[in-house]
XYZ file of C-alpha atoms in Angstrom:
182
model
C 146.056 93.148 47.881
C 145.663 96.533 49.139
C 144.477 97.297 52.563
C 142.034 99.142 51.362
C 139.832 97.840 48.474
C 137.524 99.939 47.008
C 134.823 99.192 43.790
C 132.315 96.567 43.216
C 134.837 93.563 42.059
C 134.997 90.260 43.449
C 138.360 89.439 45.769
C 140.687 87.154 43.851
C 140.554 83.558 45.816
C 144.784 84.057 46.553
C 143.555 87.575 48.025
C 140.566 85.587 50.129
C 143.175 83.384 51.146
C 145.784 86.106 52.581
C 143.136 87.567 54.579
C 142.234 84.421 55.965
C 146.060 83.216 56.671
C 145.924 87.010 58.352
C 142.790 87.150 60.071
C 141.582 83.722 60.446
C 142.096 83.629 64.066
C 141.117 86.847 65.074
C 137.537 85.541 63.357
C 137.512 82.334 64.874
C 138.061 83.844 68.125
C 135.256 86.306 67.433
C 132.369 83.646 66.700
C 133.564 81.306 69.308
C 133.652 83.790 72.428
C 130.018 84.249 70.954
C 129.201 80.935 70.140
C 130.782 78.547 72.792
C 131.516 75.990 70.194
C 134.927 74.908 68.427
C 133.035 73.678 65.347
C 130.341 76.541 64.756
C 132.967 78.750 64.939
C 135.091 77.071 62.567
C 131.395 77.151 59.981
C 131.438 80.912 60.625
C 135.070 81.083 59.995
C 134.249 79.507 56.585
C 130.796 81.692 55.874
C 132.884 84.753 56.237
C 135.982 83.960 53.837
C 133.249 82.401 51.375
C 131.284 85.067 51.455
C 134.363 87.558 50.543
C 134.503 85.174 47.681
C 130.915 85.176 46.519
C 130.036 88.530 46.930
C 131.545 92.313 45.812
C 133.766 93.482 48.262
C 132.469 97.111 49.143
C 135.600 99.749 50.172
C 137.303 98.396 53.355
C 139.609 100.590 55.190
C 140.393 97.904 57.773
C 139.997 94.191 57.038
C 140.596 93.077 60.778
C 137.160 95.927 61.665
C 135.628 94.413 58.804
C 136.336 91.041 59.406
C 135.143 91.310 63.174
C 131.947 92.879 62.243
C 131.544 89.736 59.408
C 132.143 87.273 61.870
C 129.849 88.969 64.630
C 126.854 89.005 62.597
C 127.100 85.455 60.924
C 127.737 84.329 64.493
C 124.502 85.572 65.698
C 122.336 84.770 62.990
C 123.501 81.162 63.547
C 122.275 81.611 66.931
C 119.353 82.244 65.755
C 118.671 80.048 63.658
C 119.837 77.142 66.035
C 117.536 78.915 68.864
C 114.667 78.610 66.167
C 115.542 75.232 65.628
C 115.455 74.030 69.414
C 111.689 75.446 69.972
C 111.204 72.755 67.196
C 112.828 69.300 68.207
C 111.292 67.865 71.147
C 113.251 69.100 74.523
C 114.508 64.884 74.949
C 116.785 65.655 71.275
C 118.188 68.891 72.226
C 119.570 68.151 76.463
C 122.913 67.082 76.028
C 124.063 64.327 78.695
C 125.532 65.504 81.417
C 128.987 63.452 82.607
C 129.215 62.221 85.775
C 132.111 64.031 86.669
C 130.657 67.193 86.077
C 130.793 70.245 88.696
C 127.654 71.456 89.323
C 129.203 75.247 89.346
C 130.688 74.482 85.855
C 127.158 73.055 84.913
C 125.485 76.159 86.093
C 127.986 78.542 84.516
C 127.579 76.161 81.378
C 123.551 76.958 81.467
C 124.064 80.572 82.152
C 126.626 80.970 79.041
C 123.865 79.522 76.936
C 120.723 81.695 77.699
C 122.724 84.239 77.750
C 123.965 83.639 74.042
C 120.213 82.920 73.687
C 118.255 85.839 75.371
C 121.690 87.575 72.602
C 119.678 85.887 69.738
C 116.953 87.885 70.263
C 117.893 91.144 70.590
C 117.499 93.114 67.282
C 120.302 92.786 65.562
C 122.047 96.755 65.892
C 121.390 95.904 69.280
C 122.791 92.484 69.630
C 126.072 93.393 67.636
C 126.638 96.490 69.875
C 126.527 94.323 72.920
C 128.550 91.302 71.477
C 131.130 93.918 69.894
C 131.114 95.718 73.703
C 130.625 93.034 76.288
C 132.146 90.074 74.506
C 135.174 91.473 71.943
C 135.932 94.357 74.755
C 135.435 97.254 71.873
C 134.731 101.188 73.250
C 131.572 102.814 71.721
C 133.649 104.818 69.405
C 135.276 102.095 67.678
C 131.790 100.474 67.524
C 130.819 103.483 65.964
C 132.969 103.221 63.127
C 132.988 99.442 62.895
C 129.040 99.265 62.044
C 128.822 103.198 60.777
C 126.288 104.809 63.163
C 126.605 107.369 66.051
C 128.395 106.992 69.033
C 125.579 107.992 70.623
C 123.445 105.706 69.082
C 125.900 102.652 70.361
C 125.607 104.360 73.667
C 121.745 103.889 73.076
C 121.689 100.402 71.795
C 124.245 99.430 74.276
C 121.533 100.551 77.334
C 118.595 99.162 75.437
C 120.560 95.571 74.802
C 121.937 95.992 78.578
C 118.154 96.816 79.646
C 116.416 94.534 78.212
C 118.773 91.297 78.693
C 119.225 92.405 82.839
C 115.257 92.184 82.824
C 114.909 88.851 80.634
C 117.830 87.450 82.306
C 117.479 88.199 86.086
C 113.908 86.035 85.457
C 115.447 83.238 84.238
C 118.286 83.153 86.712
C 115.849 83.168 89.675
C 114.529 79.897 88.718
C 117.696 78.134 88.670
C 118.975 76.476 91.893
C 121.297 78.097 93.957
C 124.805 76.274 94.216
C 126.505 76.164 97.472
C 130.247 76.200 97.767
């Protein structure tokens, strides 16, 4: 399998299997950092490689970059679907029981992480992707521009908007959480 793939050909199952062996951990890690759940991250990982089998491949210059962006987009879609579903379910069915051994600080951190995930899912798709690639994946603005195909200036604007929106939404949410005393 060549590093660069051109045309509208479908990848062979062998090519996809090779990509999964080479980059499966990268895809899983990307999804896990966004979703915070190993089972959901595995589902995203599977979806990424199934998508490669089902759709014609575009010109790919860097498989790690392509797969990272694809995993990020699929994970954001998962977050959005999960949040839509949670709004429809009664609260008692969504709440997960806390073990008696849970530390208060750990619970607060998990709550904050979940709220951040929900708020990222509410962002505009391009802003969510840029924010996730920058703040969760640790990519710089130039790398994000290359991955997404938008200008570095537009990436910076998306990051600014996403950060401003998240700060506004999360500051209101976190102000309602009880303070922990250590």
